[in-house]
JSON list of C-alpha atoms in Angstrom, two decimals:
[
{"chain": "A", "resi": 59, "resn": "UNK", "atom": "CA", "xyz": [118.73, 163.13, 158.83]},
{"chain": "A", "resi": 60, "resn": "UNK", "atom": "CA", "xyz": [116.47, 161.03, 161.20]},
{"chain": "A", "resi": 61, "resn": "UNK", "atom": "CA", "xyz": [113.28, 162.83, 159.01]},
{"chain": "A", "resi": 62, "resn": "UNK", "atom": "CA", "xyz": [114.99, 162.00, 155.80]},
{"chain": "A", "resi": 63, "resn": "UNK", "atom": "CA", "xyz": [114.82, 158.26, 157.27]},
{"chain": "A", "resi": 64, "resn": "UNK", "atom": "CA", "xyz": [111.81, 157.99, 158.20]},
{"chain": "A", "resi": 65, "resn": "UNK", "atom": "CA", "xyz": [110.40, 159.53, 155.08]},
{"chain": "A", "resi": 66, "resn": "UNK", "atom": "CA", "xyz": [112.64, 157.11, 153.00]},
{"chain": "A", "resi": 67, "resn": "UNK", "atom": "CA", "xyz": [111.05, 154.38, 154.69]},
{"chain": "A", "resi": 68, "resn": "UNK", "atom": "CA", "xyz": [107.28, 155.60, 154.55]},
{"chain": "A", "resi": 69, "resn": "UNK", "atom": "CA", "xyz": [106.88, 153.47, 151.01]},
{"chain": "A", "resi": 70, "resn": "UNK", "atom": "CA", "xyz": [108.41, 150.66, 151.99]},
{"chain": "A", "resi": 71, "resn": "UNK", "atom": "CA", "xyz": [105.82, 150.33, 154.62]},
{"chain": "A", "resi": 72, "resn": "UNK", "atom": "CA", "xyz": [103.12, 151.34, 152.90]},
{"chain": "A", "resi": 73, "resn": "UNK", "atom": "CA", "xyz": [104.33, 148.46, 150.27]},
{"chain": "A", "resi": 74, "resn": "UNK", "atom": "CA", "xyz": [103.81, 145.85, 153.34]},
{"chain": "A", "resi": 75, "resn": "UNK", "atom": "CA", "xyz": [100.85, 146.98, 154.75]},
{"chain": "A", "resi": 76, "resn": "UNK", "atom": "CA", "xyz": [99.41, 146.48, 150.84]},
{"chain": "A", "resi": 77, "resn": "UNK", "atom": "CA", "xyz": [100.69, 143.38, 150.94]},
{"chain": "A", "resi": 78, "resn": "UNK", "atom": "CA", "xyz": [99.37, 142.26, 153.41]},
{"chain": "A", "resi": 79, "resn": "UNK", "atom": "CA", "xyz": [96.08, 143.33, 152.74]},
{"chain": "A", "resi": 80, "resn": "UNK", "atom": "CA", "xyz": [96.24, 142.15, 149.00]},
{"chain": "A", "resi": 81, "resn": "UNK", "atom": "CA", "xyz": [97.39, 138.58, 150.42]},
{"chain": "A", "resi": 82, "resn": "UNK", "atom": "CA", "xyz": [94.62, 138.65, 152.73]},
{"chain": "A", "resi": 83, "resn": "UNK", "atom": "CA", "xyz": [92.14, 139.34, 150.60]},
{"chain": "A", "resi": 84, "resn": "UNK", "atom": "CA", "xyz": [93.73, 136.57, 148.30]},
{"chain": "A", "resi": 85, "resn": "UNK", "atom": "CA", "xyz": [93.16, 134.32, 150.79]},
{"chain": "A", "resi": 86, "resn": "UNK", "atom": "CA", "xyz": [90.02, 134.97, 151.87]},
{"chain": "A", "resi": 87, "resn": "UNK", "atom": "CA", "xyz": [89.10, 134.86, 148.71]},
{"chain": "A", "resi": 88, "resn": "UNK", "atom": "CA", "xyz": [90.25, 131.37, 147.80]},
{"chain": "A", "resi": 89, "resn": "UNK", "atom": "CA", "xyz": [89.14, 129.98, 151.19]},
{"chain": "A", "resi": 90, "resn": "UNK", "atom": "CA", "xyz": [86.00, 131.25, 149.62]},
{"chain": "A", "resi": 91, "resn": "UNK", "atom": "CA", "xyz": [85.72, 129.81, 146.38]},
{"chain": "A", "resi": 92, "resn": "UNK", "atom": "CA", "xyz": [87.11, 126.61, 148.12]},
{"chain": "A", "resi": 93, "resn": "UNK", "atom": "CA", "xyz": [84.24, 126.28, 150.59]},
{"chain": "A", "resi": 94, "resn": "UNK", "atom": "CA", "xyz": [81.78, 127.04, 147.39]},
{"chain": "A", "resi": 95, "resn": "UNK", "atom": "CA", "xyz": [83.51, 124.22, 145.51]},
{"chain": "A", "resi": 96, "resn": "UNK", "atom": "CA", "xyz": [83.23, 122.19, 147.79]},
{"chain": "A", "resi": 97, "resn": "UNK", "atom": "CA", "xyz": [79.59, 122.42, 148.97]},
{"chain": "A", "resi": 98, "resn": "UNK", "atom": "CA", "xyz": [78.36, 122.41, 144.93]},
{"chain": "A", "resi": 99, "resn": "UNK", "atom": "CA", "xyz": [80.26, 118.94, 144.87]},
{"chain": "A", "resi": 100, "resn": "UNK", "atom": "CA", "xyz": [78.51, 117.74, 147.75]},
{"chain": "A", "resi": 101, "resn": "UNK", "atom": "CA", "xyz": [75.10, 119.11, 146.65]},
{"chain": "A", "resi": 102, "resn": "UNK", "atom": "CA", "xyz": [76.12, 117.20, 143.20]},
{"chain": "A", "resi": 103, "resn": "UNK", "atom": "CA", "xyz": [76.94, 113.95, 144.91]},
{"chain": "A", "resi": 104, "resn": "UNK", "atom": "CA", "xyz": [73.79, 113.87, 146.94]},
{"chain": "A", "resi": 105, "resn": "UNK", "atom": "CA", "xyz": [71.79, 115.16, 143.97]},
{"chain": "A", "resi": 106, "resn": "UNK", "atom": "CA", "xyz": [73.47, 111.87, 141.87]},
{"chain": "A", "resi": 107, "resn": "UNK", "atom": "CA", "xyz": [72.93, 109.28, 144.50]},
{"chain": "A", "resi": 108, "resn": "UNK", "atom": "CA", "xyz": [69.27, 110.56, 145.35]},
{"chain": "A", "resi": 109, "resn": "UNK", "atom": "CA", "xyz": [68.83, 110.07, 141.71]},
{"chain": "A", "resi": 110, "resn": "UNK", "atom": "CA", "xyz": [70.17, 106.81, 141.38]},
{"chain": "A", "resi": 111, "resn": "UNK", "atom": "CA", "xyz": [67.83, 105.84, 144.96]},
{"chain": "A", "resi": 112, "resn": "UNK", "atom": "CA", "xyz": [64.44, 107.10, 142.91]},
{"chain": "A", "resi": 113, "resn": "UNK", "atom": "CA", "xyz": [65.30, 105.21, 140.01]}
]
């Protein structure tokens, strides 16, 4: 019966190990995306203020 466990609980943990690579990529995506937000914005802001300096 001890098998029969262990086999019953195989997809459970291969559900959480998924998980946790799925949320990790999640986040590494957004951390991402975040860090490219916020340098264009930056790049945008000094673009607007050079600007506004050669005019």
């Amino acid at each position: 019966m001890s098998w029969w466990n262990v086999f019953m609980c195989i997809p459970y943990i291969l559900l959480l190990v998924g998980y946790l690579i799925w949320s990790g990529w999640v986040t590494i995506i957004a951390n991402i995306m975040i860090v490219i937000f916020s340098t264009v914005g930056i790049y945008t802001s000094l673009n607007i203020k050079f600007k506004n300096l050669t005019n």
